[in-house]
Short mmCIF file of C-alpha atoms in Angstrom, two decimals:
data_model
loop_
_atom_site.label_atom_id
_atom_site.label_comp_id
_atom_site.label_asym_id
_atom_site.label_seq_id
_atom_site.Cartn_x
_atom_site.Cartn_y
_atom_site.Cartn_z
CA MET A 1 34.65 86.44 96.68
CA GLU A 2 37.93 88.38 96.06
CA SER A 3 40.35 87.97 99.39
CA PHE A 4 40.96 91.27 101.30
CA ASP A 5 44.59 89.27 104.02
CA ALA A 6 46.92 91.25 102.55
CA LEU A 7 49.98 88.76 104.62
CA CYS A 8 48.54 86.29 101.10
CA ILE A 9 51.54 86.69 99.07
CA ASN A 10 51.99 86.42 95.07
CA GLU A 11 54.57 85.58 93.95
CA ASN A 12 53.81 85.83 89.90
CA ALA A 13 52.75 89.44 90.80
CA PHE A 14 55.70 90.73 91.35
CA ASP A 15 57.41 89.75 87.06
CA ASN A 16 55.24 92.13 85.83
CA LEU A 17 55.12 94.78 88.65
CA GLU A 18 54.55 97.47 86.72
CA HIS A 19 51.61 96.17 85.03
CA ARG A 20 48.38 97.90 86.19
CA ILE A 21 45.65 95.48 87.54
CA ASP A 22 42.58 97.70 88.96
CA SER A 23 42.26 96.54 92.01
CA PHE A 24 39.02 98.93 92.51
CA ASP A 25 37.58 96.50 91.18
CA LYS A 26 38.39 93.96 93.09
CA ILE A 27 35.83 95.13 96.03
CA LYS A 28 33.34 96.24 93.38
CA ASP A 29 30.51 93.94 94.64
CA VAL A 30 30.83 95.88 98.96
CA LYS A 31 28.22 97.65 99.60
CA THR A 32 29.09 100.75 101.30
CA ASN A 33 27.10 103.12 103.21
CA MET A 34 27.12 106.99 104.12
CA LEU A 35 25.61 106.93 107.90
CA PHE A 36 26.37 110.10 108.93
CA GLY A 37 27.47 112.97 106.57
CA LYS A 38 26.06 115.44 104.32
CA THR A 39 27.91 115.49 100.54
CA GLU A 40 26.46 119.03 99.70
CA SER A 41 27.49 120.55 103.05
CA ILE A 42 30.98 121.69 102.24
CA GLU A 43 31.66 122.69 98.72
CA VAL A 44 34.06 120.55 96.62
CA PRO A 45 37.17 119.94 98.51
CA MET A 46 41.00 120.35 97.40
CA LEU A 47 41.86 117.73 100.24
CA SER A 48 40.15 114.89 101.35
CA VAL A 49 41.77 112.60 104.93
CA ILE A 50 41.51 109.70 105.10
CA ILE A 51 41.65 108.11 108.14
CA PRO A 52 40.29 103.69 107.85
CA THR A 53 39.12 102.46 111.51
CA CYS A 54 38.30 99.07 112.51
CA GLY A 55 37.90 99.21 116.23
CA ARG A 56 39.56 101.65 117.33
CA SER A 57 37.91 104.74 120.21
CA SER A 58 40.11 106.48 122.26
CA LEU A 59 42.87 106.27 120.03
CA PHE A 60 40.89 107.16 116.67
CA LYS A 61 39.10 109.80 118.88
CA GLU A 62 43.16 111.60 118.86
CA ALA A 63 43.27 110.71 115.64
CA LEU A 64 39.96 112.46 114.53
CA TYR A 65 40.46 115.35 116.86
CA SER A 66 43.74 116.06 115.37
CA VAL A 67 42.24 116.37 112.16
CA LEU A 68 39.88 118.62 113.19
CA ASN A 69 42.06 121.64 115.76
CA GLN A 70 44.27 121.95 111.93
CA ALA A 71 45.60 126.08 111.40
CA LYS A 72 43.15 126.72 109.23
CA PRO A 73 44.51 126.66 105.80
CA ALA A 74 43.79 128.58 102.36
CA PHE A 75 42.02 125.18 100.84
CA SER A 76 38.50 123.86 101.61
CA TRP A 77 39.07 120.12 103.27
CA GLU A 78 37.46 116.89 103.58
CA VAL A 79 37.98 114.30 105.98
CA LEU A 80 36.55 110.80 105.54
CA VAL A 81 36.82 108.06 108.23
CA MET A 82 36.20 104.18 106.79
CA ASP A 83 34.77 102.28 109.17
CA ASN A 84 35.56 98.74 108.74
CA THR A 85 33.76 97.56 112.23
CA PRO A 86 30.32 95.21 112.48
CA LEU A 87 27.04 96.89 113.61
CA ASP A 88 25.86 96.69 116.98
CA ASP A 89 22.87 95.96 117.69
CA MET A 90 22.15 99.22 117.66
CA GLY A 91 23.69 100.17 114.23
CA LYS A 92 26.24 101.70 115.34
CA THR A 93 29.84 101.49 115.76
CA PRO A 94 32.57 103.11 118.46
CA ALA A 95 33.67 105.75 114.97
CA LEU A 96 30.25 106.67 114.34
CA LYS A 97 28.99 107.27 118.32
CA ILE A 98 32.03 109.55 117.59
CA VAL A 99 32.09 110.56 114.69
CA GLN A 100 28.71 111.82 116.27
CA ASP A 101 29.61 113.81 119.30
CA PHE A 102 31.75 115.92 117.10
CA SER A 103 29.07 116.32 115.05
CA ASP A 104 31.56 118.62 111.92
CA ASP A 105 30.07 119.49 108.64
CA ARG A 106 33.54 118.51 107.00
CA VAL A 107 33.20 114.71 108.79
CA TYR A 108 31.81 112.16 106.50
CA LEU A 109 31.53 108.21 107.74
CA TYR A 110 30.95 105.15 105.57
CA HIS A 111 30.25 101.67 106.31
CA ASN A 112 31.60 98.88 104.61
CA ALA A 113 29.11 95.72 104.68
CA ILE A 114 32.17 94.62 105.07
CA ASN A 115 36.12 94.12 106.23
CA ILE A 116 38.11 95.28 102.98
CA GLY A 117 41.51 95.32 105.04
CA SER A 118 42.96 98.48 105.59
CA GLY A 119 44.23 99.16 102.33
CA TYR A 120 41.72 98.22 100.88
CA ASN A 121 39.84 100.22 102.53
CA TRP A 122 41.82 103.02 101.24
CA ASN A 123 40.86 102.40 97.43
CA ARG A 124 37.60 102.51 98.73
CA GLY A 125 37.48 106.15 99.78
CA VAL A 126 39.80 106.81 97.58
CA GLU A 127 36.71 106.43 95.33
CA LEU A 128 34.61 108.30 97.43
CA SER A 129 37.04 111.44 97.92
CA ARG A 130 36.33 114.77 96.51
CA GLY A 131 39.49 115.50 97.23
CA GLU A 132 41.84 116.41 94.69
CA TRP A 133 44.47 115.53 96.88
CA ILE A 134 44.32 113.39 99.58
CA THR A 135 45.88 113.17 102.65
CA PHE A 136 46.07 109.74 104.86
CA LEU A 137 46.03 109.16 108.97
CA HIS A 138 46.11 105.56 110.35
CA ASP A 139 42.94 105.52 113.46
CA ASP A 140 45.99 105.20 116.15
CA ASP A 141 48.75 107.99 114.42
CA VAL A 142 47.82 112.33 114.71
CA LEU A 143 48.80 115.29 112.84
CA CYS A 144 50.90 118.59 114.05
CA HIS A 145 48.53 120.76 114.48
CA ASP A 146 49.57 122.76 110.87
CA SER A 147 50.22 118.91 108.77
CA LEU A 148 47.54 120.55 106.42
CA ILE A 149 49.20 123.97 105.68
CA ARG A 150 52.51 122.34 104.86
CA ILE A 151 50.93 120.39 102.43
CA GLY A 152 49.01 123.31 101.18
CA LYS A 153 52.70 124.89 100.58
CA ILE A 154 54.83 121.30 100.06
CA ILE A 155 52.39 120.62 96.92
CA ASP A 156 52.36 124.71 95.42
CA ASN A 157 56.30 125.19 95.89
CA MET A 158 57.48 121.67 94.56
CA SER A 159 54.86 121.83 91.49
CA LYS A 160 56.93 124.59 90.51
CA ARG A 161 60.34 122.93 90.61
CA VAL A 162 60.10 119.01 89.38
CA HIS A 163 59.91 118.24 85.89
CA LYS A 164 57.76 115.23 86.37
CA PRO A 165 53.88 116.36 87.87
CA LEU A 166 54.13 115.73 91.79
CA GLY A 167 51.93 112.79 92.68
CA TYR A 168 52.44 111.63 95.88
CA ILE A 169 54.58 113.63 99.16
CA GLN A 170 56.14 110.50 102.19
CA ALA A 171 55.27 111.93 105.17
CA ARG A 172 58.35 112.28 107.55
CA ARG A 173 56.82 111.26 111.40
CA TYR A 174 57.44 111.44 114.59
CA LYS A 175 57.29 107.85 116.17
CA PHE A 176 55.65 108.86 120.15
CA ILE A 177 54.45 105.74 122.10
CA ASN A 178 51.62 107.60 125.16
CA ALA A 179 50.59 111.30 124.46
CA PHE A 180 52.34 113.08 121.15
CA ASN A 181 54.50 116.65 122.50
CA GLU A 182 55.10 118.13 119.04
CA SER A 183 57.94 119.85 121.38
CA GLU A 184 59.89 117.34 121.61
CA ILE A 185 60.39 116.57 117.86
CA ASN A 186 64.14 117.79 117.05
CA PHE A 187 64.16 119.92 113.50
CA LYS A 188 60.91 119.25 112.95
CA ILE A 189 61.32 121.34 109.30
CA LEU A 190 64.07 120.46 107.22
CA PRO A 191 64.76 123.28 104.17
CA PHE A 192 64.72 121.03 101.33
CA CYS A 193 61.73 117.70 100.96
CA LEU A 194 64.08 114.41 99.41
CA GLU A 195 63.41 112.92 95.54
CA LEU A 196 61.99 109.23 95.73
CA THR A 197 62.74 107.76 92.15
CA GLN A 198 62.76 104.07 90.89
CA LEU A 199 66.44 104.60 90.49
CA THR A 200 67.09 104.87 94.59
CA SER A 201 64.70 102.58 95.40
CA LEU A 202 67.15 100.29 94.29
CA LEU A 203 70.50 102.30 94.88
CA LEU A 204 68.22 102.41 99.07
CA GLY A 205 67.33 99.00 98.95
CA HIS A 206 63.97 100.64 100.30
CA THR A 207 61.61 102.91 97.90
CA HIS A 208 60.61 105.63 101.24
CA THR A 209 57.36 105.05 100.23
CA GLY A 210 56.21 102.36 102.57
CA MET A 211 52.61 102.93 104.92
CA PRO A 212 50.31 106.28 104.06
CA THR A 213 49.68 108.10 107.42
CA CYS A 214 50.67 110.84 109.48
CA GLY A 215 49.91 113.07 106.20
CA THR A 216 50.70 110.96 103.04
CA THR A 217 49.43 112.94 101.18
CA ILE A 218 48.91 111.79 97.89
CA LYS A 219 47.53 112.52 93.93
CA LYS A 220 44.21 111.29 93.38
CA SER A 221 44.84 110.39 89.91
CA ALA A 222 47.73 109.28 90.90
CA TYR A 223 47.02 106.42 93.28
CA ILE A 224 43.92 105.65 90.43
CA LYS A 225 45.86 105.88 87.70
CA ALA A 226 48.04 103.26 89.71
CA GLY A 227 45.67 100.74 90.51
CA GLY A 228 45.84 101.85 94.05
CA ILE A 229 46.63 98.54 95.92
CA ASN A 230 47.02 95.62 95.64
CA TYR A 231 46.90 92.75 98.46
CA ASP A 232 48.01 90.01 96.04
CA PHE A 233 51.31 92.21 96.79
CA GLY A 234 50.96 91.19 100.69
CA PRO A 235 52.27 93.46 102.78
CA THR A 236 54.84 95.99 100.35
CA ALA A 237 50.88 96.24 98.62
CA ASP A 238 51.87 99.82 99.96
CA ALA A 239 56.09 100.84 99.18
CA VAL A 240 54.90 98.70 95.72
CA LEU A 241 51.88 101.71 94.78
CA GLY A 242 54.62 104.18 95.65
CA TYR A 243 57.41 102.42 93.62
CA GLN A 244 54.92 102.91 90.35
CA ILE A 245 53.55 106.57 90.83
CA MET A 246 57.18 106.76 90.70
CA LYS A 247 56.86 105.98 87.06
CA ASP A 248 54.65 108.96 85.42
CA TYR A 249 54.97 111.70 89.13
CA THR A 250 57.26 113.54 91.64
CA VAL A 251 57.68 111.40 94.28
CA ILE A 252 59.16 113.85 97.20
CA ARG A 253 60.13 112.42 101.32
CA SER A 254 58.82 116.37 103.14
CA GLY A 255 61.25 117.83 105.05
CA CYS A 256 58.38 118.57 108.40
CA VAL A 257 57.81 116.34 110.05
CA LEU A 258 53.52 116.33 109.76
CA GLY A 259 52.45 113.67 111.80
CA GLY A 260 53.34 111.96 114.82
CA TYR A 261 53.17 107.77 114.43
CA ARG A 262 52.25 105.83 117.39
CA TRP A 263 55.00 102.76 118.01
CA ALA A 264 52.84 100.84 119.77
CA ASP A 265 51.47 95.91 120.03
CA ASN A 266 49.94 95.94 116.15
CA GLU A 267 48.90 94.11 113.32
CA SER A 268 52.78 94.88 112.00
CA GLN A 269 54.55 93.74 115.13
CA LYS A 270 53.13 90.72 114.70
CA ILE A 271 55.71 87.76 114.13
CA ASP A 272 53.96 86.31 111.54
CA THR A 273 53.33 89.46 109.37
CA ILE A 274 56.96 90.36 109.69
CA ASP A 275 57.96 86.80 107.57
CA LYS A 276 55.22 87.70 105.33
CA LEU A 277 56.62 91.00 105.08
CA LEU A 278 59.72 90.31 105.67
CA ILE A 279 58.82 87.87 102.24
CA SER A 280 57.28 90.91 99.87
CA ASP A 281 60.34 92.44 99.32
CA GLU A 282 62.54 90.53 99.34
CA LEU A 283 60.00 89.25 96.11
CA PHE A 284 59.68 93.46 95.63
CA ALA A 285 63.54 93.63 95.88
CA ARG A 286 64.39 90.65 93.35
CA TYR A 287 61.93 92.79 91.23
CA ARG A 288 63.98 96.34 90.38
CA ILE A 289 67.30 94.35 90.76
CA ASN A 290 66.94 92.08 88.00
CA LYS A 291 65.41 94.79 85.19
CA SER A 292 68.08 96.36 84.67
CA CYS A 293 72.21 95.93 83.91
CA LEU A 294 72.41 98.16 87.36
CA GLY A 295 70.43 96.68 89.17
CA LYS A 296 72.06 93.42 88.44
CA VAL A 297 75.43 94.61 90.02
CA TRP A 298 73.95 96.36 92.67
CA GLY A 299 72.35 92.85 93.40
CA ARG A 300 75.46 91.34 93.43
CA LEU A 301 76.79 93.38 95.64
CA PHE A 302 74.68 94.47 98.50
CA MET A 303 71.84 92.09 98.25
CA THR A 304 72.60 89.54 100.77
CA ALA A 305 73.90 92.31 103.42
CA TYR A 306 70.15 93.37 101.93
CA ILE A 307 68.51 90.34 103.03
CA VAL A 308 69.99 90.06 106.31
CA ARG A 309 70.12 93.95 107.48
CA ASN A 310 66.27 94.13 106.39
CA LYS A 311 65.69 91.16 109.03
CA LYS A 312 67.65 92.49 112.10
CA ALA A 313 66.06 95.44 111.60
CA LYS A 314 61.53 94.12 111.62
CA TYR A 315 62.46 91.00 113.38
CA GLY A 316 64.52 93.89 116.67
CA GLY A 317 61.51 95.73 116.52
CA ILE A 318 59.71 93.29 118.22
CA ASN A 319 63.36 91.83 120.25
CA LYS A 320 63.41 88.83 118.49
CA LYS A 321 67.98 88.14 117.92
CA ILE A 322 68.76 86.93 114.43
CA SER A 323 73.02 85.38 114.03
CA ILE A 324 75.12 86.75 111.71
CA SER A 325 78.69 86.29 111.33
CA ILE A 326 81.55 88.13 111.15
CA PHE A 327 81.20 88.11 106.84
CA GLU A 328 77.89 89.28 107.32
CA LYS A 329 78.45 92.25 109.61
CA LEU A 330 81.14 93.23 106.74
CA ARG A 331 78.75 92.71 103.97
CA ILE A 332 76.66 95.45 106.58
CA TYR A 333 78.39 97.72 106.66
CA SER A 334 79.72 97.93 102.96
CA TYR A 335 76.77 98.21 102.87
CA GLU A 336 75.70 100.99 104.90
CA MET A 337 79.10 102.44 104.17
CA PHE A 338 77.06 102.95 101.02
CA LEU A 339 73.53 104.05 101.89
CA ILE A 340 75.15 106.65 103.39
CA ILE A 341 76.77 108.21 100.04
CA VAL A 342 73.59 107.77 98.10
CA LYS A 343 71.52 110.27 100.91
CA ILE A 344 74.44 112.89 100.70
CA PHE A 345 73.39 113.17 97.18
CA MET A 346 69.77 113.11 97.68
CA CYS A 347 70.36 115.94 100.36
CA ILE A 348 72.57 117.88 97.87
CA LYS A 349 69.88 117.34 95.39
CA GLY A 350 67.14 118.62 97.56
CA LEU A 351 69.29 121.81 98.25
CA ILE A 352 70.19 123.08 94.64
CA ARG A 353 67.05 121.51 94.27
CA TYR A 354 65.27 124.15 97.83
CA PHE A 355 68.22 127.39 97.15
CA ILE A 356 68.55 127.34 93.18
CA LEU A 357 65.93 126.48 90.08
#
């Protein structure tokens, strides 16, 4: 049986990261049944919203409500709830009961016979989706009330302004703890999107394409062409997927906030997860460094600062302090000044594309 543990890192996979692996094939023997909905109830949609879930009830209800309560976009859409929760004695799950209570024709609930993990659950959802575009939402996050309208506008506008086909929209998101209030969001709408490339991934030290949620939207054909989420890359698999899509498609970060990210004590905040994430992040960074002469120069200048800064950021989220020498602090300061310069140029490029092209 294929391992569905996202923390099992295959270090050899990073040696040839851009070689396509069909991760859909890894779940081909897992049975998935539709427990609610009829696909013929609505026309083939332009966009599919995927909500993977496992064991959540009230938070999942908030997530689903935020989708069903969307201001009406100019296109048809569907919602796929992908449920990893074991069935109870009545053959139900908390999510199924909620979906039945909403009783909305746009919603379909699929149940996996075994728990295949969140990443492979995304893959199965993409397989079953009918939309040209896939919008992702975690079962404890929410969408802004007008997210689908804004996603549609981004697709229409940016498709005319890019040199490669638009394939990936990473959602800007607003972090919240208890209740989500859109009125509290500062600078909710910026007049431009930022282009994310394999070059900016090298210079910034990360792809900016982690955690597809809060309205992150990916073209289905681009997702499938890249091979889907691959657990061989451990907890960095989502960032690797974005990097792989960058090869043939334009990847952008939305100028507007599309959803709320619930900052809570979840799997991503556990020490074991963070330790594994730091390992896979470094393997991914070393792959980018060794790919080119520019990468090797960047590595000599900033790799140490990147590693220490990444540890500080990840452990800081769980209030674990790490000791940093004065020399390391100076390296981090130089690295952060460099990041500011890169981001300024990215913003200038975004403004030029918005106002001139």
